[in-house]
């Protein structure tokens, strides 16, 4: 099933603050978020599973997929829709062999060589690519230097897989990010740190040409 990944929320418990992740996601969904990735590097597997179950309750019957960052084991345990992998996580091919065809796998890429490696995998191994960082970002430790718009556009042209831009995307620069040919925008602080996540999501949704 093809999913709408055009406005992809990546959660950050610190940025969500006292409002919390669940309430932030609820508001963002009202504003038009089309996919949610649960990311919490500090949570234990049990804590991550508990939060994932709560988010699945929020997303039930909306058609909006929930993906878990890094932890495909947690995703499988709670019945999430998929996992998002980084370059240092378990290889996508190995994960695919364990999860079956109906489980979404996203993979972060930042270089042409990484996209070429994905192209060499069996068709269907990876469902979409997270391309970035597009701009300078402070929400991910040890983030790479920003790619810039020209490099992002070139990476998008080099693959047939959906490309979701991530890294430093804000309400202000979202239109320029769209100009690269991205299929979707992944945002963290633009929604999680917003005073009104619903309005922020709606504004980002409306930024697409």
XYZ file of N, CA and C in Angstrom:
627
model
N 0.839 -1.197 0.000
C 0.000 0.000 0.000
C 0.879 1.255 0.000
N 0.627 2.171 -0.911
C 1.397 3.399 -0.966
C 0.898 4.354 0.115
N 1.838 4.904 0.873
C 1.492 5.802 1.976
C 1.815 7.248 1.623
N 1.070 8.152 2.200
C 1.323 9.571 2.038
C 2.372 9.983 3.076
N 3.572 10.310 2.604
C 4.656 10.713 3.499
C 5.000 12.196 3.323
N 4.085 12.955 2.764
C 4.390 14.330 2.392
C 4.653 15.245 3.587
N 4.022 14.998 4.720
C 4.309 15.763 5.931
C 4.543 14.761 7.058
N 5.813 14.573 7.363
C 6.296 13.459 8.169
C 6.829 14.025 9.489
N 6.136 13.758 10.573
C 6.519 14.263 11.882
C 7.446 13.280 12.581
N 8.593 13.782 13.019
C 9.526 13.011 13.843
C 9.447 13.567 15.256
N 9.107 12.741 16.218
C 8.865 13.237 17.568
C 10.158 13.454 18.341
N 10.097 14.411 19.246
C 11.208 14.710 20.145
C 10.608 15.034 21.503
N 10.761 14.153 22.478
C 10.091 14.362 23.772
C 10.535 15.638 24.478
N 11.806 16.012 24.319
C 12.302 17.227 24.965
C 11.627 18.450 24.375
N 11.524 18.506 23.055
C 10.905 19.659 22.405
C 9.400 19.711 22.655
N 8.775 18.564 22.802
C 7.329 18.544 23.086
C 7.034 19.112 24.471
N 7.998 19.016 25.369
C 7.879 19.610 26.692
C 6.745 19.038 27.520
N 6.147 19.902 28.333
C 5.088 19.456 29.250
C 3.851 18.984 28.503
N 3.657 19.459 27.284
C 2.505 19.023 26.485
C 2.579 17.532 26.209
N 3.782 17.020 26.033
C 3.977 15.591 25.827
C 3.869 15.188 24.363
N 4.407 14.026 24.061
C 4.441 13.531 22.687
C 3.040 13.202 22.181
N 2.246 12.546 22.990
C 0.927 12.098 22.535
C 0.046 13.291 22.161
N -0.025 14.297 23.032
C -0.849 15.479 22.747
C -0.313 16.237 21.538
N 0.999 16.280 21.386
C 1.596 16.955 20.236
C 1.206 16.250 18.946
N 1.272 14.938 18.957
C 0.888 14.176 17.764
C -0.593 14.350 17.463
N -1.423 14.334 18.487
C -2.858 14.542 18.273
C -3.123 15.867 17.565
N -2.466 16.924 18.029
C -2.656 18.246 17.421
C -2.105 18.280 15.994
N -0.933 17.674 15.808
C -0.313 17.681 14.483
C -1.151 16.920 13.463
N -1.778 15.856 13.903
C -2.659 15.093 13.010
C -3.844 15.951 12.579
N -4.395 16.705 13.504
C -5.498 17.612 13.140
C -5.033 18.638 12.110
N -3.763 18.995 12.162
C -3.228 19.984 11.243
C -2.808 19.439 9.895
N -2.798 18.123 9.752
C -2.507 17.561 8.444
C -1.264 16.706 8.316
N -0.623 16.348 9.424
C 0.514 15.433 9.348
C 0.060 14.109 8.742
N 0.891 13.544 7.856
C 0.486 12.324 7.148
C 1.269 11.086 7.545
N 2.319 11.245 8.359
C 3.106 10.115 8.849
C 3.779 10.543 10.140
N 3.994 9.589 11.039
C 4.616 9.887 12.329
C 5.725 8.880 12.588
N 6.888 9.418 12.943
C 7.997 8.568 13.382
C 8.252 8.828 14.860
N 8.221 7.769 15.645
C 8.526 7.874 17.068
C 10.041 7.748 17.247
N 10.655 8.848 17.675
C 12.099 8.848 17.916
C 12.362 9.330 19.332
N 13.017 8.475 20.095
C 13.412 8.821 21.461
C 14.633 7.980 21.790
N 15.795 8.562 21.603
C 17.051 7.831 21.763
C 17.315 7.426 23.204
N 16.696 8.105 24.143
C 16.977 7.841 25.552
C 16.016 6.834 26.180
N 14.920 6.541 25.527
C 13.911 5.645 26.103
C 14.377 4.199 26.069
N 13.994 3.451 27.091
C 14.224 2.008 27.075
C 13.271 1.362 26.081
N 13.524 0.125 25.746
C 12.638 -0.585 24.826
C 11.218 -0.629 25.378
N 11.090 -0.827 26.673
C 9.759 -0.892 27.284
C 9.065 0.457 27.219
N 9.803 1.519 27.541
C 9.223 2.861 27.481
C 8.819 3.222 26.057
N 9.664 2.864 25.111
C 9.365 3.156 23.715
C 8.111 2.405 23.269
N 7.995 1.163 23.686
C 6.820 0.359 23.320
C 5.550 0.955 23.907
N 5.612 1.398 25.162
C 4.431 1.981 25.801
C 3.977 3.244 25.076
N 4.937 4.068 24.697
C 4.590 5.294 23.979
C 4.066 4.973 22.588
N 4.660 3.983 21.947
C 4.197 3.578 20.616
C 2.751 3.092 20.670
N 2.413 2.341 21.683
C 1.043 1.838 21.827
C 0.070 3.003 21.994
N 0.469 4.006 22.768
C -0.387 5.183 22.939
C -0.569 5.919 21.614
N 0.499 6.030 20.835
C 0.396 6.720 19.540
C -0.435 5.921 18.550
N -0.327 4.606 18.606
C -1.164 3.783 17.730
C -2.642 4.016 18.033
N -2.956 4.264 19.295
C -4.333 4.586 19.656
C -4.783 5.903 19.051
N -3.882 6.888 19.027
C -4.192 8.181 18.422
C -4.400 8.049 16.919
N -3.576 7.216 16.280
C -3.580 7.119 14.817
C -4.562 6.085 14.281
N -5.177 5.341 15.162
C -6.101 4.293 14.737
C -7.196 4.861 13.836
N -7.404 4.209 12.716
C -8.446 4.545 11.740
C -8.193 5.862 11.002
N -7.006 6.451 11.171
C -6.685 7.668 10.413
C -5.982 7.327 9.105
N -5.412 6.133 9.020
C -4.618 5.768 7.858
C -3.204 6.312 7.907
N -2.870 6.994 8.993
C -1.531 7.576 9.145
C -0.594 6.533 9.741
N 0.510 6.232 9.066
C 1.407 5.195 9.577
C 2.260 5.680 10.738
N 2.569 4.755 11.639
C 3.521 4.998 12.717
C 4.768 4.166 12.457
N 5.902 4.853 12.400
C 7.186 4.178 12.245
C 8.019 4.431 13.491
N 8.854 3.468 13.827
C 9.722 3.591 14.985
C 11.142 3.829 14.500
N 11.814 4.779 15.082
C 13.190 5.065 14.716
C 14.112 3.965 15.243
N 14.893 3.376 14.367
C 15.942 2.401 14.692
C 15.424 1.025 15.125
N 14.420 0.987 15.991
C 14.071 -0.244 16.708
C 12.979 -1.033 15.996
N 13.391 -1.865 15.032
C 12.387 -2.667 14.328
C 11.791 -3.714 15.250
N 12.529 -4.125 16.291
C 11.993 -5.096 17.239
C 10.804 -4.527 17.994
N 10.922 -3.282 18.416
C 9.815 -2.609 19.099
C 8.650 -2.406 18.139
N 8.966 -2.013 16.913
C 7.915 -1.812 15.911
C 7.111 -3.089 15.694
N 7.805 -4.199 15.585
C 7.117 -5.480 15.401
C 6.309 -5.858 16.636
N 6.877 -5.625 17.803
C 6.221 -6.033 19.045
C 4.891 -5.328 19.265
N 4.806 -4.051 18.865
C 3.584 -3.280 19.133
C 2.653 -3.215 17.931
N 3.089 -3.725 16.787
C 2.252 -3.669 15.593
C 2.304 -2.345 14.871
N 3.444 -1.635 14.966
C 3.619 -0.390 14.218
C 3.729 -0.700 12.728
N 3.652 0.336 11.913
C 3.632 0.155 10.459
C 5.020 -0.021 9.850
N 6.053 0.388 10.587
C 7.371 0.259 9.996
C 8.467 0.785 10.897
N 9.651 0.877 10.307
C 10.840 1.323 11.022
C 11.613 2.278 10.124
N 12.315 3.222 10.731
C 13.239 4.062 9.978
C 14.648 3.755 10.451
N 15.514 3.395 9.523
C 16.870 2.962 9.835
C 17.887 4.026 9.452
N 18.952 4.097 10.229
C 20.098 4.916 9.886
C 21.170 4.046 9.256
N 22.232 4.677 8.800
C 23.299 3.947 8.129
C 24.046 3.009 9.076
N 23.985 3.237 10.368
C 24.688 2.383 11.324
C 23.787 1.325 11.959
N 22.512 1.316 11.586
C 21.593 0.307 12.122
C 21.732 -1.013 11.364
N 20.985 -2.009 11.802
C 20.969 -3.279 11.096
C 20.613 -3.047 9.631
N 21.283 -3.749 8.730
C 21.091 -3.531 7.299
C 19.638 -3.740 6.901
N 19.174 -2.898 5.982
C 17.782 -2.968 5.541
C 17.429 -4.340 4.985
N 18.355 -4.967 4.282
C 18.079 -6.283 3.706
C 17.829 -7.313 4.792
N 18.595 -7.229 5.877
C 18.400 -8.157 6.990
C 17.072 -7.909 7.681
N 16.729 -6.630 7.869
C 15.450 -6.301 8.496
C 14.299 -6.794 7.626
N 14.388 -6.566 6.321
C 13.310 -6.999 5.426
C 13.092 -8.503 5.512
N 14.150 -9.264 5.652
C 14.024 -10.727 5.731
C 13.288 -11.175 6.980
N 13.241 -10.298 7.986
C 12.606 -10.632 9.251
C 11.182 -10.106 9.371
N 10.852 -9.051 8.618
C 9.575 -8.369 8.848
C 8.517 -8.630 7.788
N 8.894 -9.123 6.624
C 7.909 -9.368 5.577
C 7.657 -8.153 4.711
N 6.801 -8.338 3.723
C 6.625 -7.339 2.668
C 5.747 -6.163 3.070
N 4.863 -6.323 4.036
C 3.902 -5.273 4.367
C 4.387 -4.300 5.430
N 5.635 -4.397 5.799
C 6.240 -3.568 6.831
C 7.085 -2.506 6.151
N 6.856 -1.230 6.485
C 7.588 -0.139 5.844
C 9.008 -0.035 6.388
N 9.950 0.165 5.483
C 11.335 0.415 5.871
C 11.818 1.686 5.197
N 12.206 2.654 6.020
C 12.831 3.866 5.520
C 14.300 3.856 5.877
N 15.109 4.524 5.087
C 16.547 4.534 5.308
C 17.090 5.939 5.089
N 17.902 6.412 6.030
C 18.534 7.715 5.893
C 19.724 7.632 4.939
N 19.811 8.570 4.012
C 20.939 8.656 3.082
C 21.388 10.113 2.976
N 22.664 10.274 2.696
C 23.193 11.629 2.506
C 24.212 11.691 1.377
N 24.502 10.550 0.752
C 25.521 10.519 -0.299
C 25.049 9.666 -1.469
N 25.578 9.948 -2.630
C 25.208 9.184 -3.822
C 25.549 7.709 -3.669
N 26.651 7.414 -2.992
C 27.054 6.015 -2.808
C 26.027 5.237 -1.988
N 25.399 5.916 -1.042
C 24.394 5.245 -0.214
C 23.138 4.952 -1.018
N 22.771 5.858 -1.908
C 21.624 5.611 -2.779
C 21.938 4.489 -3.760
N 23.166 4.451 -4.266
C 23.568 3.371 -5.176
C 23.499 2.018 -4.476
N 23.870 1.992 -3.200
C 23.806 0.741 -2.445
C 22.368 0.269 -2.295
N 21.448 1.202 -2.107
C 20.029 0.844 -2.018
C 19.533 0.312 -3.354
N 19.960 0.943 -4.447
C 19.538 0.509 -5.780
C 19.998 -0.900 -6.093
N 21.075 -1.341 -5.450
C 21.598 -2.681 -5.682
C 20.848 -3.750 -4.896
N 19.991 -3.336 -3.971
C 19.220 -4.297 -3.176
C 18.029 -4.813 -3.972
N 17.474 -5.956 -3.580
C 16.256 -6.426 -4.231
C 15.150 -5.384 -4.163
N 14.376 -5.269 -5.229
C 13.271 -4.307 -5.256
C 12.323 -4.571 -4.093
N 11.939 -3.523 -3.413
C 11.034 -3.664 -2.282
C 11.729 -3.759 -0.939
N 13.059 -3.778 -0.934
C 13.770 -3.844 0.344
C 13.551 -2.569 1.148
N 13.695 -1.432 0.481
C 13.516 -0.122 1.117
C 12.331 0.574 0.458
N 11.470 1.173 1.271
C 10.261 1.819 0.752
C 10.438 3.308 0.466
N 11.276 3.969 1.235
C 11.501 5.394 1.013
C 12.858 5.769 1.599
N 13.361 6.918 1.195
C 14.644 7.423 1.673
C 14.454 8.721 2.446
N 15.121 8.830 3.568
C 15.200 10.090 4.290
C 16.482 10.785 3.869
N 16.364 11.899 3.172
C 17.519 12.575 2.584
C 17.876 13.801 3.419
N 19.123 13.843 3.887
C 19.500 15.001 4.667
C 20.831 14.830 5.374
N 21.175 15.819 6.205
C 20.358 16.985 6.550
C 20.286 18.018 5.425
N 19.075 18.494 5.177
C 18.875 19.502 4.139
C 19.496 20.825 4.577
N 19.148 21.243 5.798
C 19.670 22.481 6.380
C 20.377 22.137 7.689
N 20.989 23.120 8.295
C 21.629 22.935 9.595
C 20.575 22.554 10.622
N 20.883 21.529 11.422
C 19.907 21.058 12.404
C 20.544 20.901 13.768
N 19.763 21.165 14.796
C 20.246 20.995 16.165
C 19.489 19.911 16.912
N 18.590 19.214 16.215
C 17.742 18.232 16.903
C 18.308 16.822 16.858
N 19.444 16.628 16.188
C 20.052 15.315 16.120
C 21.517 15.422 16.471
N 21.932 14.651 17.476
C 23.332 14.665 17.878
C 24.213 14.125 16.756
N 25.374 14.713 16.602
C 26.355 14.263 15.599
C 25.817 14.323 14.174
N 24.936 15.274 13.915
C 24.394 15.409 12.561
C 25.497 15.815 11.593
N 25.371 15.374 10.362
C 26.318 15.746 9.326
C 26.135 17.208 8.943
N 27.085 17.745 8.206
C 26.934 19.096 7.678
C 25.755 19.121 6.714
N 25.049 20.243 6.637
C 23.894 20.313 5.728
C 24.306 20.099 4.278
N 23.450 19.386 3.543
C 23.727 19.094 2.137
C 23.528 20.318 1.254
N 22.524 21.106 1.569
C 22.165 22.220 0.705
C 21.174 21.785 -0.358
N 20.500 22.748 -0.942
C 19.396 22.461 -1.858
C 19.852 21.782 -3.145
N 20.969 22.200 -3.698
C 21.429 21.615 -4.964
C 21.767 20.144 -4.800
N 22.446 19.801 -3.714
C 22.821 18.402 -3.484
C 21.589 17.548 -3.222
N 20.633 18.090 -2.485
C 19.391 17.345 -2.235
C 18.671 17.068 -3.546
N 18.582 18.077 -4.402
C 17.921 17.902 -5.696
C 18.609 16.827 -6.519
N 19.927 16.812 -6.487
C 20.681 15.817 -7.256
C 20.426 14.415 -6.722
N 20.388 14.267 -5.406
C 20.110 12.954 -4.815
C 18.696 12.489 -5.169
N 17.737 13.394 -5.134
C 16.360 13.032 -5.483
C 16.265 12.529 -6.923
N 17.003 13.157 -7.805
C 16.969 12.758 -9.215
C 17.629 11.404 -9.460
N 18.430 10.949 -8.513
C 19.202 9.727 -8.732
C 18.476 8.456 -8.303
N 17.239 8.572 -7.847
C 16.501 7.398 -7.373
C 15.032 7.510 -7.734
N 14.385 6.351 -7.879
C 12.948 6.308 -8.109
C 12.169 6.184 -6.802
N 12.872 5.970 -5.689
C 12.197 5.849 -4.404
C 11.734 7.220 -3.913
N 10.653 7.266 -3.157
C 10.231 8.536 -2.565
C 11.329 9.082 -1.665
N 11.582 10.380 -1.776
C 12.622 11.037 -0.986
C 11.977 12.022 -0.017
N 12.265 11.831 1.272
C 11.725 12.691 2.307
C 12.871 13.499 2.885
N 12.815 14.813 2.734
C 13.867 15.674 3.241
C 13.779 15.838 4.743
N 14.920 15.815 5.405
C 14.946 16.016 6.854
C 16.168 16.835 7.235
N 16.020 17.591 8.309
C 17.135 18.348 8.828
C 16.938 19.842 8.697
N 16.556 20.490 9.790
C 16.468 21.938 9.813
C 15.332 22.538 9.023
N 14.327 21.750 8.682
C 13.215 22.277 7.888
C 12.248 23.040 8.798
N 11.958 24.267 8.413
C 11.112 25.153 9.208
C 9.949 25.669 8.371
N 9.073 26.414 9.020
C 7.960 27.026 8.295
C 8.486 27.979 7.223
N 9.614 28.625 7.509
C 10.141 29.632 6.604
C 10.846 29.025 5.390
N 11.610 27.946 5.596
C 12.380 27.401 4.475
C 11.731 26.210 3.780
N 10.548 25.821 4.254
C 9.861 24.681 3.633
C 9.649 24.861 2.126
N 9.230 26.051 1.658
C 9.040 26.197 0.204
C 10.310 25.928 -0.602
N 11.456 26.375 -0.093
C 12.697 26.120 -0.823
C 13.066 24.649 -0.783
N 12.740 23.958 0.304
C 12.985 22.516 0.366
C 12.145 21.780 -0.679
N 10.888 22.184 -0.822
C 10.024 21.569 -1.828
C 10.585 21.754 -3.238
N 11.286 22.847 -3.466
C 11.777 23.147 -4.812
C 12.809 22.153 -5.314
N 13.341 21.319 -4.431
C 14.361 20.343 -4.815
C 13.784 19.092 -5.464
N 12.468 18.952 -5.403
C 11.853 17.741 -5.939
C 11.565 16.683 -4.896
N 11.706 17.030 -3.640
C 11.390 16.095 -2.562
C 9.922 15.673 -2.622
N 9.670 14.446 -2.182
C 8.302 13.931 -2.119
C 7.636 14.226 -0.790
N 8.438 14.605 0.192
C 7.885 14.898 1.504
C 8.897 15.626 2.359
N 8.410 16.251 3.425
C 9.257 16.943 4.384
C 9.087 16.301 5.750
N 10.206 15.971 6.371
C 10.194 15.466 7.743
C 10.601 16.605 8.661
N 9.806 16.850 9.670
C 10.058 17.976 10.566
C 10.060 17.502 12.008
N 10.851 18.187 12.808
C 10.933 17.888 14.240
C 10.515 19.138 15.012
N 11.439 20.070 15.160
C 11.173 21.241 15.997
C 10.071 22.134 15.447
N 9.906 22.173 14.127
C 8.891 23.047 13.536
C 7.495 22.722 14.043
N 7.294 21.481 14.467
C 6.001 21.096 15.037
C 6.118 20.834 16.532
N 7.130 20.036 16.937
C 7.229 19.647 18.348
C 7.440 20.845 19.272
N 8.206 21.841 18.806
C 8.481 23.011 19.639
C 7.492 24.144 19.417
N 6.535 23.960 18.525
C 5.581 25.031 18.215
C 4.589 25.221 19.359
N 4.204 26.457 19.578
C 3.184 26.730 20.592
C 1.854 26.107 20.195
N 1.610 26.019 18.892
C 0.372 25.439 18.361
C 0.745 24.442 17.257
N 0.969 23.182 17.613
C 1.381 22.189 16.623
C 0.374 21.999 15.492
N -0.900 22.176 15.780
C -1.915 22.019 14.743
C -1.746 23.076 13.658
N -1.584 24.320 14.073
C -1.399 25.407 13.102
C -0.084 25.252 12.357
N 0.960 24.859 13.066
C 2.263 24.654 12.422
C 2.170 23.577 11.350
N 1.495 22.480 11.674
C 1.341 21.403 10.694
C 0.538 21.869 9.486
N -0.521 22.622 9.748
C -1.353 23.122 8.652
C -0.567 24.072 7.755
N 0.274 24.900 8.342
C 1.101 25.823 7.562
C 2.096 25.063 6.701
N 2.723 24.056 7.281
C 3.669 23.226 6.513
C 2.943 22.477 5.406
N 1.776 21.978 5.699
C 0.970 21.278 4.686
C 0.666 22.220 3.522
N 0.394 23.471 3.835
C 0.060 24.439 2.794
C 1.258 24.985 2.054
N 2.463 24.634 2.478
C 3.666 25.170 1.826
C 4.016 24.429 0.553
N 3.395 23.294 0.323
C 3.726 22.513 -0.883
C 3.115 23.181 -2.106
N 3.905 23.374 -3.159
C 3.390 24.027 -4.373
C 2.224 23.260 -4.985
